[in-house]
Short mmCIF file of C-alpha atoms in Angstrom, two decimals:
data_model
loop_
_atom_site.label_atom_id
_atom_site.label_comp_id
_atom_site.label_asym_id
_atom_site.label_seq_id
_atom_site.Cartn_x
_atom_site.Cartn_y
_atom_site.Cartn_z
CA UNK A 1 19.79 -0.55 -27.84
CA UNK A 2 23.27 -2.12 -28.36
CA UNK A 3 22.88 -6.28 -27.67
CA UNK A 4 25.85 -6.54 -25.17
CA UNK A 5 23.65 -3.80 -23.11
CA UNK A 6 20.72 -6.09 -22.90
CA UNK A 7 21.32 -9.19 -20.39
CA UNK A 8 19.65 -11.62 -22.84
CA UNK A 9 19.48 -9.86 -26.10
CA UNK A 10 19.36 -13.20 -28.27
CA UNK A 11 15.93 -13.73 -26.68
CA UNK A 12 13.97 -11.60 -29.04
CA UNK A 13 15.61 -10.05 -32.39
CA UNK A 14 13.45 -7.29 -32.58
CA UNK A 15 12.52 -6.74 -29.01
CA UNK A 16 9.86 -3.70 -28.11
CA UNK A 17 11.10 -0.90 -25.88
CA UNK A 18 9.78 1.58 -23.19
CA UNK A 19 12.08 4.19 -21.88
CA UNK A 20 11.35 6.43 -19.70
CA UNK A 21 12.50 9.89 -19.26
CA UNK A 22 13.02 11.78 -15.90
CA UNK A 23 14.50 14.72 -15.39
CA UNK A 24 14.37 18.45 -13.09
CA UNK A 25 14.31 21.96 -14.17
CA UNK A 26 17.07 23.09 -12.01
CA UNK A 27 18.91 20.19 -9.75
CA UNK A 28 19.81 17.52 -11.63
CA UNK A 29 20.54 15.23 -8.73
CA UNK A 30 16.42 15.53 -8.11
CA UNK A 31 15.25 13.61 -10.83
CA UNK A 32 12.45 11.28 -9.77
CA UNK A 33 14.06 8.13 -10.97
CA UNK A 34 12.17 5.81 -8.84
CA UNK A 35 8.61 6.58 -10.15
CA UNK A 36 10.48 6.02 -13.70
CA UNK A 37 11.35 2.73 -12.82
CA UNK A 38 7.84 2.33 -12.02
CA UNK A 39 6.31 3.44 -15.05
CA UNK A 40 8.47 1.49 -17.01
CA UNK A 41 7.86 -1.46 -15.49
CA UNK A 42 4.65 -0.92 -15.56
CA UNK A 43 4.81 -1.04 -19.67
CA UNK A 44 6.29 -4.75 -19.20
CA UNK A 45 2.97 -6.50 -20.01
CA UNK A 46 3.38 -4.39 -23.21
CA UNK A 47 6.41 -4.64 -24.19
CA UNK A 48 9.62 -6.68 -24.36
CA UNK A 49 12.25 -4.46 -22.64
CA UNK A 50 11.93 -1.13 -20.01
CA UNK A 51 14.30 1.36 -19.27
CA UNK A 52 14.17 4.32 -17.39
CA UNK A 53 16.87 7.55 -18.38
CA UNK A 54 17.66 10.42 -15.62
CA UNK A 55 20.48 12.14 -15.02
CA UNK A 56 23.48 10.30 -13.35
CA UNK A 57 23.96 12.65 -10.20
CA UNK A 58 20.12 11.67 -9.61
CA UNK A 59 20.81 7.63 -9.78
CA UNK A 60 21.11 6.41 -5.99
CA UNK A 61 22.35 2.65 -5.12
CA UNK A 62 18.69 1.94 -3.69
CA UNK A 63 17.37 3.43 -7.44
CA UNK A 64 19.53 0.98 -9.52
CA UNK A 65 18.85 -1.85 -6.82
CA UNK A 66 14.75 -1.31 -7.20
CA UNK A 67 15.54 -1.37 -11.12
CA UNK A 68 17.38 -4.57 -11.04
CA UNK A 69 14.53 -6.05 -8.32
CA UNK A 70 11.95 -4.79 -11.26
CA UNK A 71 13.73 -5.57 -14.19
CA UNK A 72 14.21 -2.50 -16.00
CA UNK A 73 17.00 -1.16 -16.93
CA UNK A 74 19.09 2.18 -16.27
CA UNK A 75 20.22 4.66 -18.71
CA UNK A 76 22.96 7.84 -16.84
CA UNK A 77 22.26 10.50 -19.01
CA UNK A 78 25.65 13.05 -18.32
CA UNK A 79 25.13 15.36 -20.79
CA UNK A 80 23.06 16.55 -23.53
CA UNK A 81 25.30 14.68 -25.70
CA UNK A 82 26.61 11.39 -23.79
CA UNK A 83 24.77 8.71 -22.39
CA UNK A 84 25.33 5.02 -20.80
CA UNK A 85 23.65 2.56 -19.89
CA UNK A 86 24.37 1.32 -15.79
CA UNK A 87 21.76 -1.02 -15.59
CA UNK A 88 21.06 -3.53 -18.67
CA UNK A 89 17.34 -4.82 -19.14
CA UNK A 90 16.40 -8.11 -20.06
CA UNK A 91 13.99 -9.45 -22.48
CA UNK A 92 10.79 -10.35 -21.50
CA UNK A 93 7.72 -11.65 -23.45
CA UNK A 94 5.01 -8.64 -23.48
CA UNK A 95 2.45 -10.10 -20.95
CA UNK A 96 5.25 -11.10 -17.88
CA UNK A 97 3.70 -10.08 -14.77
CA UNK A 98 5.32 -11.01 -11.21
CA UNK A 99 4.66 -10.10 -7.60
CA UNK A 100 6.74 -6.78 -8.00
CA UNK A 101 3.23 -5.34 -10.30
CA UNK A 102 1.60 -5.14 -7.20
CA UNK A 103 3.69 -2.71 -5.92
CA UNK A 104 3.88 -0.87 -9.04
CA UNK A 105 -0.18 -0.82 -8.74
CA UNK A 106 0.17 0.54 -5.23
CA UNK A 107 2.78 3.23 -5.94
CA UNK A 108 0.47 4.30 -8.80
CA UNK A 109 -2.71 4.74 -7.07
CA UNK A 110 -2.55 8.08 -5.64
CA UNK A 111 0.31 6.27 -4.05
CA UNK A 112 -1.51 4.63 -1.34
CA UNK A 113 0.26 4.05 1.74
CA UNK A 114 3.72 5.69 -0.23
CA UNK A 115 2.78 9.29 1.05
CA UNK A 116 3.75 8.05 5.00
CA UNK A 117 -0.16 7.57 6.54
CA UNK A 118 -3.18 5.40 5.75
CA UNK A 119 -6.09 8.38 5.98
CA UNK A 120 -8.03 7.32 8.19
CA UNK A 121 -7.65 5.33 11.79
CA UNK A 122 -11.76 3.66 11.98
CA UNK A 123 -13.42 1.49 8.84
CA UNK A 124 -16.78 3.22 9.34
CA UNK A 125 -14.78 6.41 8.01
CA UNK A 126 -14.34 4.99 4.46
CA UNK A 127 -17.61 3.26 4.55
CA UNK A 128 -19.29 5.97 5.29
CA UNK A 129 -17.84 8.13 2.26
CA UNK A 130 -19.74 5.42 0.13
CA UNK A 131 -22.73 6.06 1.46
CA UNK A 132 -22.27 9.88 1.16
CA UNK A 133 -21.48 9.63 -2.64
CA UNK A 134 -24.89 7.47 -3.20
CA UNK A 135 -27.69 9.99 -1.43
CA UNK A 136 -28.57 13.12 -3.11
CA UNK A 137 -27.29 16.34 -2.32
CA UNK A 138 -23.31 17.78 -1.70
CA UNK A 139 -20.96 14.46 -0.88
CA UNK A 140 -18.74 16.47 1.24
CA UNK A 141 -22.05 18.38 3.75
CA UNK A 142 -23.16 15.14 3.90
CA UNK A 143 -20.25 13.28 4.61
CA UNK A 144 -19.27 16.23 7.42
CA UNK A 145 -22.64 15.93 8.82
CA UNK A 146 -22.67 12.40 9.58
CA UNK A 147 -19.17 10.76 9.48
CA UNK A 148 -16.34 12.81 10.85
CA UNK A 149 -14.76 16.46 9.32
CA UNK A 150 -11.80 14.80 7.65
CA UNK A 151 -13.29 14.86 4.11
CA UNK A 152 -10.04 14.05 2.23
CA UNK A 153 -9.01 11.35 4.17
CA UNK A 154 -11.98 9.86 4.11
CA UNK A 155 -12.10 10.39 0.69
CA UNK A 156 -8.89 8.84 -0.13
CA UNK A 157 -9.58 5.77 2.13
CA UNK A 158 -12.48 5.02 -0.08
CA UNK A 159 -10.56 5.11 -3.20
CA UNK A 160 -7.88 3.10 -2.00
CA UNK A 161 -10.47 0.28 -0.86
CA UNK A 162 -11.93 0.25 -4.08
CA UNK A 163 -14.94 1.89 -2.45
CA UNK A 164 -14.91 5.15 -4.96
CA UNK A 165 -13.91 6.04 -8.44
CA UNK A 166 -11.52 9.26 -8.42
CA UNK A 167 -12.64 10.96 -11.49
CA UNK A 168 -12.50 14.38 -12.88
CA UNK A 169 -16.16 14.67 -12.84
CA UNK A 170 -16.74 13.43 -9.97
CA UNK A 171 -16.78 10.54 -7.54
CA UNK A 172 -18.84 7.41 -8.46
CA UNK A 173 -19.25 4.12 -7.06
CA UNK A 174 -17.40 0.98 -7.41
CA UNK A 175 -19.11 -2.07 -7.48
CA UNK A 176 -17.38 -3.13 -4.20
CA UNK A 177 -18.79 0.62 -3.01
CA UNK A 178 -22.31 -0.40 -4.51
CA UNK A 179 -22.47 -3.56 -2.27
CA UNK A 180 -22.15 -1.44 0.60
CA UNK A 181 -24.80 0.74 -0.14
CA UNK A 182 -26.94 -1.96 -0.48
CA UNK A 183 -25.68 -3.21 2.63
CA UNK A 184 -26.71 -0.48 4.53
CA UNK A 185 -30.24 -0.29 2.88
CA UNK A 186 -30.72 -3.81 4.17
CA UNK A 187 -29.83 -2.84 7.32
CA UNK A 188 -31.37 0.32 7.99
CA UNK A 189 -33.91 0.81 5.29
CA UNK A 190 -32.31 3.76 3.59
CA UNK A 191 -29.01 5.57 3.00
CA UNK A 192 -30.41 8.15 4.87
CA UNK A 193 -30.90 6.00 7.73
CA UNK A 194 -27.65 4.38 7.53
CA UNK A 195 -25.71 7.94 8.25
CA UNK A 196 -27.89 8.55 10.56
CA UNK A 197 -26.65 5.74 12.22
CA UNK A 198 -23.16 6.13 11.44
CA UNK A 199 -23.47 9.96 13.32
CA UNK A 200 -24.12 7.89 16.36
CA UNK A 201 -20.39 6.08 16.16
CA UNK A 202 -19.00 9.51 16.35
CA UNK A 203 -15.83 9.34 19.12
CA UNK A 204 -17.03 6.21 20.18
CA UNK A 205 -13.64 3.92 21.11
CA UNK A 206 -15.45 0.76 21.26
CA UNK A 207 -14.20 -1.94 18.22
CA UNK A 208 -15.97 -1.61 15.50
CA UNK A 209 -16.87 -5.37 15.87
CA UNK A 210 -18.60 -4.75 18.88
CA UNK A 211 -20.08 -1.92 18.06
CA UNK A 212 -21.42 -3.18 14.89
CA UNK A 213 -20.48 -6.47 14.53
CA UNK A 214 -22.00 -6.88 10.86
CA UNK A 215 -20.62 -3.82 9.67
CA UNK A 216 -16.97 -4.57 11.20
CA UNK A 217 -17.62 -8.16 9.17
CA UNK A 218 -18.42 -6.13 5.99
CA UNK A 219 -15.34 -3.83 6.42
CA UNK A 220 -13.46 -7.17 7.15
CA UNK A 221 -14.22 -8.41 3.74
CA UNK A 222 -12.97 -4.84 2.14
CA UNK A 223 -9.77 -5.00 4.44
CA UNK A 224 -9.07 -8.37 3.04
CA UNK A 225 -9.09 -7.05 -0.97
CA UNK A 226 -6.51 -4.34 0.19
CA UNK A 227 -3.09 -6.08 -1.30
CA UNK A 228 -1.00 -4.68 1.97
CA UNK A 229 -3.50 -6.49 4.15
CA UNK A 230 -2.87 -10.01 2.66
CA UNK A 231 0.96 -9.15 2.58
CA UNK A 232 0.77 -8.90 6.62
CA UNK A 233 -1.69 -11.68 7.53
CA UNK A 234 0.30 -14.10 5.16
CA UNK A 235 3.52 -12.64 6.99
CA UNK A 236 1.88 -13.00 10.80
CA UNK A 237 0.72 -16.30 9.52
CA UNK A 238 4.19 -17.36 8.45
CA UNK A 239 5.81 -16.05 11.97
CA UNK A 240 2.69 -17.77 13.92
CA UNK A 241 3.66 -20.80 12.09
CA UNK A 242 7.32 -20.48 13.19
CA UNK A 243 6.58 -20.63 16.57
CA UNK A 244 6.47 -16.63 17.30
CA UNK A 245 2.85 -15.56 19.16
CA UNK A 246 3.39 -11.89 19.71
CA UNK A 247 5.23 -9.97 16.30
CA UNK A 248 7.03 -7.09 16.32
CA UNK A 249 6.75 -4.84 13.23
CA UNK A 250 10.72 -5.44 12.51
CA UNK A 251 9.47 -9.00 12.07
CA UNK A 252 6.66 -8.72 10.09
CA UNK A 253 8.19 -5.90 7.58
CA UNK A 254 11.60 -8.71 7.78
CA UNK A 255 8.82 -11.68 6.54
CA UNK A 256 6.90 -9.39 4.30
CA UNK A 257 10.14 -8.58 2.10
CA UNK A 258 10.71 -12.63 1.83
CA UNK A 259 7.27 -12.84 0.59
CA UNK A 260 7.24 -9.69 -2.08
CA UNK A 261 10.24 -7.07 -1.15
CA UNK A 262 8.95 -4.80 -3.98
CA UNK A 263 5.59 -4.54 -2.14
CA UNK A 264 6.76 -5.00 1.14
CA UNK A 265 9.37 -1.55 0.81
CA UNK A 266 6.23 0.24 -0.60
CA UNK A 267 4.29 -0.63 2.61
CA UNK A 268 6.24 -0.29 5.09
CA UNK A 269 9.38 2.11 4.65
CA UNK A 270 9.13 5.99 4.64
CA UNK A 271 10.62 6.81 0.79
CA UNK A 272 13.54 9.15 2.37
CA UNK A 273 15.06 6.39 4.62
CA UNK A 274 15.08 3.60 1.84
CA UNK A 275 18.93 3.95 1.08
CA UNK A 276 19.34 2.75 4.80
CA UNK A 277 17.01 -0.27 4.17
CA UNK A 278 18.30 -1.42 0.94
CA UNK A 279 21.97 -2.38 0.54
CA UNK A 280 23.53 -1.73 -2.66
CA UNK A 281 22.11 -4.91 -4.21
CA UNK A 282 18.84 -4.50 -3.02
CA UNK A 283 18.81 -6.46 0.00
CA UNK A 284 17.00 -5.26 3.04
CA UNK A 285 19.30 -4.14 5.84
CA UNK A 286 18.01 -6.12 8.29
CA UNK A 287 20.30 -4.03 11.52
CA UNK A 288 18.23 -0.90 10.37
CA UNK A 289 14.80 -2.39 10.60
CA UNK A 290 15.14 -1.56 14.81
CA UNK A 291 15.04 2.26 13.89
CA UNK A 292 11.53 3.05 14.42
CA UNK A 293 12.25 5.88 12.03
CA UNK A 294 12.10 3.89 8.90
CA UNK A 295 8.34 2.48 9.25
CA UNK A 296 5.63 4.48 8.22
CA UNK A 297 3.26 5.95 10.52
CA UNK A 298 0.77 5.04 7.77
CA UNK A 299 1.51 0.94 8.76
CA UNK A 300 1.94 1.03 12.59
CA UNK A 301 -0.65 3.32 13.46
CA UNK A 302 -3.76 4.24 11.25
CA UNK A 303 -3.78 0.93 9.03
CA UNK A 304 -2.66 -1.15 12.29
CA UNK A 305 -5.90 0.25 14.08
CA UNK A 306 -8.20 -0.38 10.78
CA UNK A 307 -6.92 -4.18 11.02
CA UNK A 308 -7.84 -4.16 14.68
CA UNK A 309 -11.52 -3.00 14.29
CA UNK A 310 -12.39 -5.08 11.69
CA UNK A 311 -11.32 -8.19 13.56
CA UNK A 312 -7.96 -8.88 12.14
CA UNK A 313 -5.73 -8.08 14.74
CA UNK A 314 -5.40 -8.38 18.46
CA UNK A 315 -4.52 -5.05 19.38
CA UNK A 316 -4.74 -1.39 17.99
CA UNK A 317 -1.78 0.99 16.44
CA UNK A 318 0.79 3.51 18.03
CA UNK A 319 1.55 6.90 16.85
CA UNK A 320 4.60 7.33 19.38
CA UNK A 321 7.55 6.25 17.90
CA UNK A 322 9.26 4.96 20.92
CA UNK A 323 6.68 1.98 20.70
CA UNK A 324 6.89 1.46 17.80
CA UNK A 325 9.27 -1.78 18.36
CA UNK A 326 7.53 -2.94 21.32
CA UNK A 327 3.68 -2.50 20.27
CA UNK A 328 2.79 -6.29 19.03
CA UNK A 329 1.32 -7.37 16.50
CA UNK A 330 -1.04 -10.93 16.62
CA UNK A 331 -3.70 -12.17 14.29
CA UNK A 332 -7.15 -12.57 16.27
CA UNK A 333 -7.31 -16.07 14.58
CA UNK A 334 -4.23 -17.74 12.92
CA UNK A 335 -4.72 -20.25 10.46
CA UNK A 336 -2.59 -23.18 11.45
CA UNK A 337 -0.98 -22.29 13.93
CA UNK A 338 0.68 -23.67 16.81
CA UNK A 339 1.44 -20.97 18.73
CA UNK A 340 -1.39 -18.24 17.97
CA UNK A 341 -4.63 -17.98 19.85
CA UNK A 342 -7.38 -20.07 18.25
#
């Protein structure tokens, strides 16, 4: 890679290099560039400089704005015989992590809340898929007979909690999945016993941490490992702090970005309406952020009612998107605040 192409090329004289090819069979304008970007940055702790090389009709503003936020660098490819580079890399020292890796870890796990909709709307659903996987017999008869019928997203809540291993012979515990089966042996004497028990929460509306207040605590404590949860309870703590009681999500998506944009755009914006959000040098557009069309329903409905039932937050989600804006957003108990219940 030529020096004057590198923003700090004097840093390493024989610096390593990732780059990443994307491409399309047919449209070249629908290159996935941004999960390029991704994977090369996700070979920074290896190596000294990433780059990701697509097509130049498939290279958006947002694209080489996310690049620049990650630090990688962008290669136009025009033709099967010219390239350029649009966006230079700089050098890094293998091992350089940042806040931005945790949204590279989020995009790359099954893509978490990138796909528009947390799973599932009530913690006992992704609980309970742990203790399906640990009793004997067919995970998904089991899981159908005593939690609710939506296997896959109850499925895929468990592995993004860290409940469940998603491998290609089969689920298996984590050890944060383990805990909970031992949790419900404690309580109820057997996984068998702890469905069983679970069956009985079917359609019930009641908060989970009134309904089973030691459970709700336990589903708390997974919550809380979830790297989008922390994002919004350090940004509602931040707003409490400022004197704001009742959030709107404009506000906490506005103080998320301040705290880790990278994460914050992979939370809470739907992935065709990020060239509104982001400006051209990767700034959040902060006029757009009243367009309820932008947010995921992922973050204001499903996740927002998970954070409710565990304890977290005040009030429950919205699927309508004309309350979206106005449905607030409190934490049951702020940490230093002036202004948030106690």
């Amino acid at each position: 890679m030529p020096a004057t192409k590198v923003l700090n090329g004097d840093a390493a004289t024989t610096p390593v290099t990732v780059i990443e090819a994307k491409g399309h069979n047919s449209d070249p304008a629908a290159a996935d560039v941004a999960r390029g970007i991704a994977q090369a940055h996700n070979h920074l702790p290896e190596v000294n400089l990433g780059y990701v090389a697509a097509p130049a009709p498939s290279i958006t503003d947002t694209a080489r704005a996310q690049a620049r936020n990650l630090n990688v660098g962008v290669i136009a490819v025009d033709d099967s015989d010219s390239a350029r580079v649009i966006e230079p890399a700089r050098v890094t020292g293998a091992g350089e992590f940042s806040t931005t890796i945790d949204a590279v870890r989020l995009q790359a796990t099954t893509h978490r809340l990138t796909d528009g909709s947390f799973p599932v709307n009530h913690p006992k659903n992704y609980l309970g898929y742990a203790l399906a996987v640990a009793v004997d017999g067919d995970t998904e008869t089991v899981y159908v007979d005593n939690v609710i019928n939506a296997i896959s997203g109850g499925r895929r809540g468990a592995i993004l909690l860290n409940l469940v291993n998603d491998q290609p012979n089969g689920d298996s515990l984590t050890h944060l999945g383990a805990e909970v089966v031992r949790f419900g042996r404690d309580q109820h004497g057997s996984v068998t016993a702890a469905l069983a028990e679970f069956d009985t929460w079917t359609g019930r509306s009641t908060r989970f941490t009134e309904l089973a207040p030691r459970w709700a605590q336990l589903a708390r404590s997974v919550a809380i490992q979830y790297e989008p949860t922390r994002l919004i309870i350090t940004a509602l703590e931040r707003i409490h702090q400022n004197g704001t009681r009742d959030a709107t999500l404009a506000d906490i998506a506005l103080e998320a970005a301040r705290i880790n944009q990278p994460l914050a755009v992979e939370v809470f914006f739907t992935q065709h309406r990020r060239d509104d959000v982001l400006t051209a040098d990767g700034d959040i557009n902060e006029a757009v952020l009243t367009d309820p069309t932008v947010y995921k329903s992922g973050i204001h409905f499903q996740f927002k009612y998970q954070l409710y039932h565990v304890g977290i937050l005040t009030t429950g989600g919205t699927d309508d998107k004309k309350t979206v804006l106005s449905n607030t957003w409190r934490l049951e108990q702020a940490v230093g605040s002036a202004s948030g219940p106690r």
